[in-house]
Coordinates of C-alpha atoms in Angstrom, one line a residue:
M20 CA 55.0 4.5 36.3
R21 CA 53.5 8.0 34.9
E22 CA 51.2 9.5 37.4
E23 CA 49.0 10.9 34.7
L24 CA 48.4 7.2 33.7
C25 CA 47.1 6.2 36.8
V26 CA 43.5 6.4 38.3
T27 CA 42.1 5.3 41.5
I28 CA 38.7 3.8 42.1
P29 CA 36.8 2.1 44.8
Q30 CA 37.8 -1.0 43.6
G31 CA 41.5 -0.7 43.7
K32 CA 44.5 1.3 41.7
L33 CA 44.7 1.3 37.5
V34 CA 47.4 2.3 35.4
G35 CA 46.3 3.1 31.6
K36 CA 48.1 4.0 28.5
E37 CA 47.6 6.5 26.0
W38 CA 46.2 5.9 22.7
I39 CA 46.8 7.6 19.3
S40 CA 43.7 8.4 17.1
T41 CA 44.6 7.2 13.3
F42 CA 41.9 9.4 12.1
T43 CA 42.5 12.7 14.1
G44 CA 46.5 12.2 15.3
D45 CA 45.5 13.3 18.8
T46 CA 46.4 11.6 22.1
Y47 CA 43.4 9.9 24.3
Y48 CA 43.8 7.9 27.6
G49 CA 42.4 4.3 27.9
F50 CA 42.2 2.2 30.7
S51 CA 40.9 -1.6 29.7
G52 CA 40.0 -4.6 31.2
I53 CA 38.3 -3.0 34.2
P54 CA 36.4 -5.6 35.7
Y55 CA 32.5 -4.5 36.4
A56 CA 31.1 -7.8 37.5
K57 CA 32.5 -11.2 38.6
T58 CA 33.6 -13.7 36.7
P59 CA 30.1 -15.7 35.5
T60 CA 31.3 -19.3 36.1
G61 CA 30.8 -22.0 38.2
E62 CA 27.6 -21.3 40.4
L63 CA 27.1 -17.8 38.5
R64 CA 27.2 -19.3 34.9
F65 CA 23.7 -18.6 33.8
K66 CA 22.7 -16.1 36.7
A67 CA 22.3 -12.7 37.2
P68 CA 25.6 -10.7 37.5
E69 CA 27.5 -9.8 41.1
P70 CA 29.5 -6.8 41.6
A71 CA 33.4 -7.3 41.1
D72 CA 35.8 -7.5 43.7
N73 CA 38.2 -5.3 44.6
W74 CA 41.6 -6.1 44.2
E75 CA 45.2 -5.3 46.0
G76 CA 48.0 -3.4 44.3
V77 CA 48.1 -1.7 40.6
R78 CA 46.2 -3.6 38.3
D79 CA 47.3 -3.5 34.8
A80 CA 44.5 -1.8 32.5
T81 CA 46.6 -1.7 29.0
I82 CA 45.4 -4.9 27.9
E83 CA 41.5 -5.4 27.3
G84 CA 40.0 -8.5 28.8
S85 CA 38.4 -11.4 27.1
D86 CA 35.6 -10.9 24.4
C87 CA 33.2 -12.8 25.7
M88 CA 32.8 -16.6 24.3
Q89 CA 31.3 -16.6 20.8
F90 CA 31.1 -18.2 16.8
N91 CA 33.0 -15.7 15.5
L92 CA 31.1 -14.6 12.5
L93 CA 33.9 -12.9 10.7
E94 CA 36.2 -15.8 10.7
Y95 CA 33.9 -18.8 11.7
V96 CA 36.0 -19.8 14.8
V97 CA 35.5 -20.2 18.6
Q98 CA 36.7 -17.4 20.3
G99 CA 36.6 -15.5 23.5
S100 CA 36.0 -16.6 27.3
E101 CA 33.5 -17.0 29.8
D102 CA 35.4 -14.9 32.1
C103 CA 34.7 -11.7 29.8
L104 CA 32.7 -8.7 31.8
Y105 CA 35.3 -6.2 31.2
A106 CA 34.8 -2.7 30.3
N107 CA 37.2 -0.3 28.6
V108 CA 37.2 3.9 29.2
Y109 CA 38.6 6.2 27.0
S110 CA 39.0 9.9 27.9
P111 CA 40.6 13.0 26.1
E112 CA 42.5 14.0 28.8
P113 CA 44.4 11.9 31.8
P114 CA 42.0 11.5 34.9
C115 CA 44.4 13.7 37.2
K116 CA 44.0 16.9 34.7
I117 CA 40.4 16.8 34.2
T118 CA 38.8 19.9 36.3
K119 CA 35.4 19.6 34.8
L120 CA 33.1 16.2 34.5
K121 CA 32.4 15.5 31.0
P122 CA 29.6 14.0 29.1
V123 CA 29.4 9.9 29.2
M124 CA 28.6 7.8 25.9
V125 CA 28.5 4.2 26.9
M126 CA 28.4 1.8 23.8
I127 CA 26.6 -1.1 23.9
H128 CA 27.9 -3.7 20.8
W129 CA 25.8 -5.2 18.1
G130 CA 26.4 -8.7 16.5
G131 CA 22.2 -10.3 17.4
S132 CA 23.1 -11.4 20.7
A133 CA 25.4 -13.3 19.6
W134 CA 28.6 -12.8 18.8
G135 CA 31.1 -9.3 18.7
S136 CA 32.3 -7.3 21.7
G137 CA 33.6 -3.7 22.9
S138 CA 37.0 -4.4 22.2
A139 CA 38.8 -1.7 19.9
K140 CA 39.5 -4.7 17.8
L141 CA 36.2 -5.3 17.1
F142 CA 33.1 -3.1 17.5
G143 CA 34.8 -0.7 20.3
N144 CA 37.4 1.5 18.4
V145 CA 36.6 4.7 19.2
D146 CA 39.5 6.7 17.3
Y147 CA 36.9 9.1 15.6
M148 CA 35.2 10.5 18.8
M149 CA 38.3 11.3 20.7
N150 CA 38.6 14.6 19.9
S151 CA 35.0 15.6 21.3
D152 CA 35.6 16.3 24.6
I153 CA 33.7 13.0 26.0
V154 CA 34.2 10.2 27.5
I155 CA 33.3 6.7 26.2
V156 CA 32.5 3.3 27.8
T157 CA 32.8 0.1 25.8
F158 CA 32.4 -2.8 27.4
N159 CA 31.5 -7.0 26.9
Y160 CA 28.2 -8.6 27.7
R161 CA 27.4 -12.6 27.9
L162 CA 26.1 -13.5 24.4
H163 CA 24.0 -16.3 23.3
I164 CA 23.3 -19.1 25.7
F165 CA 25.7 -17.7 28.2
G166 CA 23.6 -14.6 28.2
F167 CA 20.1 -15.4 27.0
L168 CA 19.5 -18.9 28.3
N169 CA 16.0 -18.9 29.9
L170 CA 14.5 -22.0 32.0
G171 CA 12.2 -19.8 33.9
I172 CA 13.5 -20.8 37.3
P173 CA 15.6 -18.9 39.9
E174 CA 18.8 -20.6 38.9
C175 CA 18.3 -19.6 35.2
P176 CA 15.9 -16.8 35.1
G177 CA 16.8 -15.3 31.7
N178 CA 18.2 -12.4 30.1
M179 CA 21.8 -12.4 31.8
G180 CA 23.4 -10.3 29.0
L181 CA 21.0 -7.7 29.8
K182 CA 21.8 -7.7 33.5
D183 CA 25.3 -7.5 32.7
Q184 CA 24.8 -4.2 30.7
V185 CA 22.2 -3.1 33.9
M186 CA 25.4 -4.0 36.0
L187 CA 27.7 -2.1 33.8
L188 CA 25.5 1.4 34.0
K189 CA 25.6 1.1 37.5
W190 CA 29.4 0.7 37.6
V191 CA 29.3 3.7 35.5
Q192 CA 27.2 5.5 38.3
N193 CA 29.6 4.7 40.8
N194 CA 33.1 5.2 39.0
I195 CA 33.1 6.9 36.0
K196 CA 33.8 10.6 37.9
Y197 CA 37.4 9.1 38.5
F198 CA 37.8 8.9 34.8
G199 CA 36.4 12.5 34.7
G200 CA 32.9 11.3 33.4
D201 CA 29.7 12.8 34.7
P202 CA 27.5 10.1 36.0
N203 CA 24.4 12.8 35.9
D204 CA 25.1 13.2 31.9
V205 CA 25.5 9.7 30.3
T206 CA 24.2 8.9 27.0
L207 CA 23.2 5.2 25.9
F208 CA 24.4 4.2 22.5
G209 CA 23.9 0.9 20.4
S210 CA 23.8 0.1 16.9
S211 CA 21.5 -3.0 15.3
S212 CA 20.9 -5.2 18.4
G213 CA 23.0 -2.8 20.5
A214 CA 20.2 -0.2 19.6
S215 CA 17.5 -2.9 20.6
N216 CA 18.8 -3.5 23.9
A217 CA 19.2 0.1 24.5
N218 CA 15.6 0.8 23.9
L219 CA 14.8 -2.0 25.9
H220 CA 16.8 -0.3 28.7
M221 CA 14.2 2.6 28.0
M222 CA 11.3 0.4 29.0
S223 CA 12.9 -1.8 32.0
P224 CA 12.4 -0.6 35.8
M225 CA 15.6 -2.3 36.2
S226 CA 17.8 0.3 34.0
E227 CA 15.8 3.6 35.3
G228 CA 17.7 6.3 36.2
L229 CA 21.0 4.6 35.0
F230 CA 21.2 7.2 31.6
H231 CA 19.8 10.4 30.6
K232 CA 19.8 10.4 26.7
V233 CA 19.4 7.4 23.8
I234 CA 21.2 6.9 20.6
L235 CA 19.4 4.1 18.4
Q236 CA 21.1 3.1 15.2
S237 CA 19.5 0.9 12.9
G238 CA 17.7 -0.8 15.4
H239 CA 14.8 -1.0 18.1
G240 CA 13.1 -3.0 20.6
L241 CA 10.4 -4.2 19.0
I242 CA 12.1 -5.5 16.0
P243 CA 11.0 -9.4 15.3
L244 CA 14.5 -10.9 13.9
W245 CA 16.6 -10.4 16.9
G246 CA 15.0 -8.2 19.3
Y247 CA 12.7 -10.9 21.3
Q248 CA 12.4 -14.6 21.8
K249 CA 9.0 -15.8 22.1
S250 CA 9.9 -19.6 23.3
P251 CA 13.1 -19.7 25.1
F252 CA 12.5 -23.0 26.7
D253 CA 11.8 -24.9 24.0
R254 CA 14.9 -23.1 22.1
A255 CA 16.9 -24.5 24.9
L256 CA 15.7 -28.1 25.0
E257 CA 16.4 -28.3 21.0
L258 CA 20.1 -27.5 21.3
A259 CA 20.2 -29.9 24.5
V260 CA 19.0 -32.5 22.0
V261 CA 21.3 -31.6 19.3
M262 CA 23.7 -31.7 21.8
G263 CA 22.8 -35.4 23.0
F264 CA 20.5 -34.8 26.0
S265 CA 18.3 -37.4 26.9
G266 CA 17.3 -37.1 29.9
Q267 CA 13.6 -35.7 31.4
R268 CA 12.9 -32.7 29.8
T269 CA 12.7 -30.2 32.9
P270 CA 14.0 -27.0 33.4
I271 CA 16.3 -28.2 36.1
R272 CA 17.5 -31.2 34.2
L273 CA 18.3 -29.0 31.0
L274 CA 20.4 -26.6 33.4
E275 CA 22.3 -29.6 34.9
F276 CA 23.4 -30.9 31.5
F277 CA 24.3 -27.3 30.3
K278 CA 26.1 -27.0 33.4
R279 CA 28.4 -29.9 32.9
K280 CA 29.3 -28.9 29.4
S281 CA 32.4 -26.8 28.8
G282 CA 32.0 -23.3 26.9
R283 CA 33.6 -24.6 24.0
D284 CA 31.2 -27.6 23.9
L285 CA 28.2 -25.0 24.1
I286 CA 29.7 -23.3 21.4
A287 CA 29.9 -25.8 19.1
G288 CA 26.2 -27.2 20.0
F289 CA 25.7 -23.5 19.4
A290 CA 27.4 -23.6 15.9
T291 CA 25.6 -26.9 14.7
L292 CA 21.8 -25.7 15.9
R293 CA 22.6 -22.2 14.0
H294 CA 23.6 -25.0 10.9
L295 CA 20.4 -27.1 11.2
S296 CA 17.9 -24.3 11.6
K297 CA 19.5 -22.5 8.7
E298 CA 18.7 -25.8 6.8
Q299 CA 15.1 -26.5 8.0
N300 CA 13.5 -23.1 8.8
D301 CA 12.9 -21.0 6.2
V302 CA 11.7 -18.1 7.4
K303 CA 13.7 -17.0 10.6
C304 CA 17.4 -16.0 10.8
E305 CA 19.3 -18.7 11.7
T306 CA 21.7 -16.4 13.4
C307 CA 19.3 -15.2 16.1
L308 CA 18.7 -18.3 18.4
F309 CA 19.0 -17.2 21.9
L310 CA 17.9 -13.7 22.5
P311 CA 16.0 -11.4 25.4
S312 CA 12.8 -13.1 26.7
V313 CA 9.8 -12.7 29.3
E314 CA 11.0 -13.8 32.5
K315 CA 8.3 -16.1 34.9
I316 CA 10.1 -14.8 37.8
K317 CA 9.0 -11.2 38.3
E318 CA 11.4 -10.4 41.4
G319 CA 15.0 -9.1 39.7
A320 CA 13.6 -9.6 36.3
F321 CA 14.7 -7.4 33.5
M322 CA 11.8 -7.8 31.5
Y323 CA 8.9 -9.7 32.6
K324 CA 6.2 -8.4 29.8
T325 CA 6.9 -8.9 26.3
P326 CA 8.4 -5.5 24.5
R327 CA 5.1 -4.4 23.2
E328 CA 3.8 -4.7 26.6
M329 CA 6.4 -3.0 28.5
M330 CA 6.3 0.1 25.0
A331 CA 3.5 1.4 27.5
D332 CA 5.9 2.0 30.5
I333 CA 8.5 3.8 28.2
R334 CA 10.5 6.2 30.1
P335 CA 11.5 8.8 27.2
V336 CA 14.7 10.8 26.9
P337 CA 16.2 12.8 24.4
T338 CA 16.6 10.1 21.3
L339 CA 18.5 10.2 18.5
L340 CA 17.0 7.6 15.7
S341 CA 18.5 6.1 12.4
M342 CA 17.3 3.6 9.7
N343 CA 19.5 3.1 6.9
E344 CA 18.0 2.8 3.3
K345 CA 18.4 -0.7 2.9
E346 CA 17.9 -2.3 6.2
G347 CA 16.3 -5.4 4.9
I348 CA 19.3 -6.7 3.4
L349 CA 19.3 -9.1 6.1
A350 CA 16.6 -11.2 4.2
F351 CA 19.4 -12.5 2.1
C352 CA 21.6 -13.3 4.7
A353 CA 19.1 -15.4 6.3
D354 CA 18.0 -17.0 3.0
M355 CA 15.0 -15.5 2.6
F356 CA 15.0 -15.0 -1.0
K357 CA 14.1 -18.6 -1.0
I358 CA 10.9 -18.3 0.1
I359 CA 9.8 -15.5 -2.3
P360 CA 6.9 -16.2 -3.7
K361 CA 5.7 -19.7 -2.3
K362 CA 5.6 -19.2 1.3
L363 CA 5.6 -15.2 1.5
G364 CA 2.0 -15.9 4.1
K365 CA 4.5 -17.6 5.9
S366 CA 7.4 -15.4 6.7
I367 CA 4.9 -12.3 7.1
R368 CA 3.0 -14.7 9.9
E369 CA 6.8 -15.4 11.7
H370 CA 7.5 -11.8 11.7
L371 CA 4.3 -10.3 13.3
W372 CA 4.2 -13.5 15.7
Q373 CA 3.7 -10.7 18.5
Y374 CA 0.3 -10.2 17.2
N375 CA -2.6 -12.4 17.2
V376 CA -3.1 -12.7 13.2
S377 CA -5.7 -14.5 11.6
A378 CA -5.1 -16.7 8.7
D379 CA -7.7 -14.7 6.9
T380 CA -6.0 -11.6 7.7
I381 CA -2.3 -12.8 6.5
R382 CA -3.7 -13.7 3.0
T383 CA -5.1 -10.7 2.6
M384 CA -1.8 -9.1 3.8
T385 CA 0.0 -11.3 1.2
K386 CA -2.0 -10.4 -1.7
T387 CA -1.7 -6.5 -1.0
I388 CA 2.3 -6.7 -0.3
R389 CA 2.4 -8.7 -3.6
S390 CA 0.5 -6.0 -5.5
F391 CA 2.6 -2.9 -3.2
Y392 CA 6.1 -4.3 -3.8
F393 CA 6.5 -6.7 -6.5
K394 CA 5.8 -5.4 -10.2
K395 CA 6.5 -9.0 -11.4
K396 CA 4.6 -11.1 -9.0
D397 CA 6.5 -14.3 -9.9
E398 CA 9.8 -12.5 -10.3
P399 CA 10.5 -10.1 -7.3
T400 CA 13.7 -7.8 -7.9
V401 CA 16.6 -7.7 -5.2
D402 CA 15.7 -4.1 -4.3
E403 CA 11.7 -5.0 -3.7
I404 CA 12.6 -7.8 -1.5
I405 CA 14.5 -5.6 0.4
N406 CA 12.1 -3.0 1.0
L407 CA 9.4 -5.4 2.2
Y408 CA 11.9 -6.7 4.8
T409 CA 13.3 -3.3 5.7
D410 CA 9.3 -2.3 6.3
L411 CA 8.2 -5.5 7.7
W412 CA 11.1 -5.2 10.6
F413 CA 10.9 -1.5 11.2
C414 CA 6.9 -0.8 10.6
E415 CA 6.9 -0.3 14.4
W416 CA 10.0 2.0 14.3
N417 CA 7.8 4.8 13.6
N418 CA 5.0 3.6 16.5
T419 CA 8.2 3.9 18.9
I420 CA 9.1 7.3 17.6
D421 CA 5.7 8.7 17.4
L422 CA 5.2 7.7 21.2
L423 CA 8.4 9.1 22.4
A424 CA 7.7 12.3 20.5
T425 CA 4.3 13.1 21.7
H426 CA 5.0 12.1 25.4
P427 CA 3.7 14.7 28.1
D428 CA 7.5 14.9 29.1
S429 CA 8.4 16.1 25.4
P430 CA 11.7 14.9 25.1
P431 CA 13.3 15.7 21.5
V432 CA 13.6 13.0 19.1
Y433 CA 15.9 13.1 16.1
I434 CA 15.7 11.5 13.1
Y435 CA 18.1 10.5 10.3
H436 CA 18.1 8.7 7.2
F437 CA 21.0 7.1 6.2
T438 CA 21.8 6.7 2.5
F439 CA 25.2 7.1 1.7
D440 CA 27.3 4.5 -0.2
G441 CA 31.0 4.6 0.4
E442 CA 33.9 3.0 0.7
Y443 CA 33.9 2.2 4.5
N444 CA 30.4 0.8 4.4
F445 CA 31.7 -1.8 6.0
S446 CA 28.6 -3.7 7.5
K447 CA 27.9 -4.0 3.5
K448 CA 31.7 -5.4 3.0
F449 CA 31.0 -7.7 5.9
F450 CA 27.6 -9.0 4.3
A451 CA 28.8 -9.1 1.2
K452 CA 31.0 -12.1 2.0
I453 CA 28.1 -14.7 3.0
M454 CA 25.9 -13.6 0.1
P455 CA 25.7 -15.2 -3.2
E456 CA 27.8 -12.9 -5.5
K457 CA 24.8 -12.1 -7.7
F458 CA 23.2 -10.5 -4.9
T459 CA 25.2 -7.2 -5.1
V460 CA 23.4 -4.0 -3.6
T461 CA 23.9 -0.7 -3.9
G462 CA 23.3 2.2 -1.2
A463 CA 23.4 2.0 2.7
I464 CA 22.2 -1.7 4.3
H465 CA 22.0 -2.6 7.9
A466 CA 24.5 -0.6 10.5
D467 CA 26.2 0.8 7.5
D468 CA 26.0 4.6 9.6
A469 CA 28.2 2.7 12.8
S470 CA 31.0 2.5 10.2
Y471 CA 31.4 6.4 10.4
L472 CA 31.3 6.1 14.1
I473 CA 33.2 3.4 15.3
A474 CA 36.5 2.6 13.7
Y475 CA 36.6 -1.0 12.3
K476 CA 40.3 -1.9 11.8
M477 CA 39.8 -5.2 10.2
F478 CA 38.5 -3.3 7.3
L479 CA 40.4 -0.7 6.9
E480 CA 43.6 -0.9 4.6
E481 CA 47.1 0.3 5.6
T482 CA 49.9 1.4 3.8
N483 CA 53.6 1.2 5.5
G484 CA 51.3 0.3 8.8
K485 CA 49.3 3.7 8.5
I486 CA 45.7 3.9 7.7
E487 CA 45.5 6.3 4.7
Y488 CA 41.6 7.7 5.4
K489 CA 39.7 8.4 2.0
P490 CA 38.3 12.4 1.8
K491 CA 35.0 11.9 0.8
E492 CA 34.5 9.3 3.8
S493 CA 36.6 11.4 5.8
E494 CA 34.0 14.3 5.2
I495 CA 30.9 11.5 6.4
I496 CA 33.1 10.7 9.4
R497 CA 33.5 14.3 10.7
K498 CA 29.7 15.1 10.4
M499 CA 28.8 11.9 12.1
V500 CA 31.0 12.2 14.8
S501 CA 29.3 16.0 15.0
I502 CA 25.9 15.1 14.9
V503 CA 26.5 11.9 17.5
T504 CA 28.9 13.6 20.1
T505 CA 27.1 16.9 20.0
F506 CA 23.6 15.3 20.9
V507 CA 25.6 13.0 23.7
K508 CA 27.0 16.8 25.0
T509 CA 23.9 18.6 24.6
G510 CA 20.5 16.2 23.7
N511 CA 20.7 18.5 20.2
P512 CA 22.8 17.3 17.4
N513 CA 22.7 20.2 15.6
N514 CA 26.0 22.0 15.5
E515 CA 28.6 24.1 13.2
S516 CA 29.8 21.4 11.3
I517 CA 26.2 21.0 9.9
R518 CA 25.0 24.2 9.5
E519 CA 23.9 24.0 6.2
V520 CA 20.5 22.3 7.6
N521 CA 18.0 23.3 9.9
W522 CA 17.1 19.9 11.7
K523 CA 13.9 19.9 14.0
P524 CA 13.0 17.5 16.4
F525 CA 10.4 15.0 15.0
H526 CA 6.8 15.5 15.5
P527 CA 3.8 13.2 14.1
E528 CA 1.7 16.4 13.0
N529 CA 4.7 17.7 10.9
P530 CA 7.1 15.3 10.7
S531 CA 10.7 16.0 8.8
H532 CA 13.9 13.8 9.2
L533 CA 17.5 14.6 8.1
L534 CA 18.6 12.9 4.8
F535 CA 22.2 12.0 5.5
D536 CA 24.0 11.3 2.3
E537 CA 27.2 12.8 0.7
K538 CA 25.2 16.5 1.0
L539 CA 23.1 16.6 4.3
S540 CA 19.4 17.9 4.0
I541 CA 16.1 18.2 5.3
V542 CA 13.4 16.1 4.1
D543 CA 9.6 16.8 5.0
G544 CA 7.7 14.0 5.8
R545 CA 8.7 10.4 7.3
I546 CA 11.1 8.2 5.6
N547 CA 9.2 6.3 2.9
P548 CA 5.9 7.6 3.9
D549 CA 3.9 5.5 1.4
R550 CA 5.1 2.6 2.9
V551 CA 4.6 3.6 6.2
A552 CA 1.1 4.4 5.8
L553 CA 0.5 0.7 4.2
W554 CA 2.1 -0.8 7.1
N555 CA 0.3 1.4 9.9
E556 CA -3.1 0.2 8.3
F557 CA -1.9 -3.3 8.8
I558 CA -1.0 -2.9 12.4
D559 CA -4.2 -0.9 13.1
C560 CA -6.4 -3.6 11.5
I561 CA -4.4 -6.0 13.3
K562 CA -4.8 -4.1 16.7
N563 CA -8.8 -3.8 16.0
K564 CA -9.2 -7.8 15.9
E565 CA -7.1 -8.9 18.6
S566 CA -9.9 -8.1 21.1
T567 CA -12.3 -10.5 19.7
C568 CA -9.2 -13.0 19.2
K569 CA -8.4 -15.7 21.3
P570 CA -4.4 -15.8 22.3
E571 CA -2.6 -18.2 20.1
K572 CA -0.5 -20.5 21.4
T573 CA 2.9 -19.4 20.5
S574 CA 5.3 -22.0 21.9
A575 CA 7.4 -24.4 19.6
K576 CA 6.4 -27.4 19.1
I577 CA 7.5 -30.6 21.1
L578 CA 10.6 -31.9 20.2
S579 CA 10.0 -35.3 19.2
D580 CA 8.2 -33.7 16.6
V581 CA 11.8 -31.4 15.4
Q582 CA 13.9 -33.4 13.0
V583 CA 17.2 -32.6 15.0
G584 CA 19.4 -35.6 15.9
P585 CA 22.2 -35.9 18.7
L586 CA 25.2 -34.2 18.4
T587 CA 27.3 -37.0 16.5
M588 CA 30.9 -35.1 15.6
S589 CA 33.4 -34.0 18.6
P590 CA 33.2 -30.2 19.4
N591 CA 36.4 -29.7 17.3
Q592 CA 34.7 -31.6 14.0
V593 CA 32.0 -29.9 14.5
L594 CA 33.5 -26.5 14.1
Q595 CA 36.0 -27.6 11.5
H596 CA 32.5 -28.9 9.7
M597 CA 31.3 -25.8 9.7
K598 CA 34.2 -23.8 8.7
T599 CA 34.7 -26.0 5.7
S600 CA 31.1 -25.9 4.5
Y601 CA 30.9 -22.2 4.8
Q602 CA 34.1 -21.9 2.9
S603 CA 32.6 -24.0 0.4
F604 CA 29.3 -21.4 0.3
L605 CA 32.0 -18.7 -0.3
D606 CA 33.7 -20.4 -2.6
G607 CA 30.2 -21.2 -4.5
K608 CA 30.6 -24.8 -4.5

């Protein structure tokens, strides 16, 4: 056993392995499958995580732990285990040879709080960044019902997935120095839902002091699509009914019902509810069924107010944010293109549900939106729909930026707009699989920028066992890595590799941003300024009227009115049905 591959932490001794970057050829050192919390099964299912136990002897840290249980949207299969709360630590040097602690980057994986993992085979491959003199941590956290079931009782308070993330950050504070990382210099990074989660950590008192910089790619905490759930008990009841529940509709009875089910049965029910939601609800994303939500029990809560209310308590730190050119592509994945133009008002109302918006205001907004976005009212183009939903989902992104940039503590805030369209825009490759063929889109879509920071090996082509990286895309990788890792190390993304631009921190009084394309440039003003101005007017109008509005009832209707029935197939039959239906959709049948 090579001593440089060993490290001892308070839990016990670990032996890791050498990794070779497919991009740079550099050797780095990884310690995988490290338990940071107890296995959340039995009495710990649906509860906040507890610290992991110690172990005897030497633990094999050459193999990653299991992904958390999920319905994999790449392969349409059930995978993972409830025994999944594991971390992976990567360092450019073996721990025994590090003389100075290095900045740390903690990555929260994306996947709509429903799927994905921090494993190297999915969203946690760090090959591109491991010649940058930083320590990187990836990890898994509980997903969908396992991570976000909220029944409003102590036995199931909600937000377990976010509390898993807090537990991981605490583990980093207590252990990262043994791997050569500096616990006083931690950057929290996330893309898509990972960015939304990271933004929520900036607001939650539970996460205070656990990180020092933040990177938010293609997401924020107030995004209505996957950032927050308004009626978690109603969603839980829907799932229970789909799975055959017929008892008294109380939180404790639902909890007993769910705890009796196997993990696979819960995933099968989730897949079925997702399918039914897609068929019945034409204004929401059917993937996002269990999400962060307000906890009724304040003690031990991650979030006891809505994200919009929590914004007042945000703790500003140096922040790097991105928006991609065509974030609104997700509207097509959620079948929202079908609602144009007949149910546009309903969709707008659904996505602004955190506000008390009157019917008259919605009608006015809908009329203005048709005129502003759609040149042909009855036949909007694909790009027009994408622009609308980009703005609808990111309309409060600019308000978040303004709040951070003008905070009395004055932390620097840097913004870039990613528009590069290349062979490695892997997010677009994935979404192309689940969209009708006619909806081909050029440009950078939601989360495409992460493709040039994280090596998505499931999409990279190999020749004779070797990845041949394309020159133009390789240069984008180098620039993205230099920007992100320099920010991790200094809180300022400027560096020698982007010396052609003078990238200044954002300020609302003199706004500017980096345009990240094949050639970098600085653009004065906000991203899409005319569209931002329109939505600022909308939001201001809504806020000004809120004080005179009575609170609306936001809970979903009683389940007796919802047209869903009990599960009539076995879990295996459900999953096979879903897989067959999905393949038929891909085949155009």
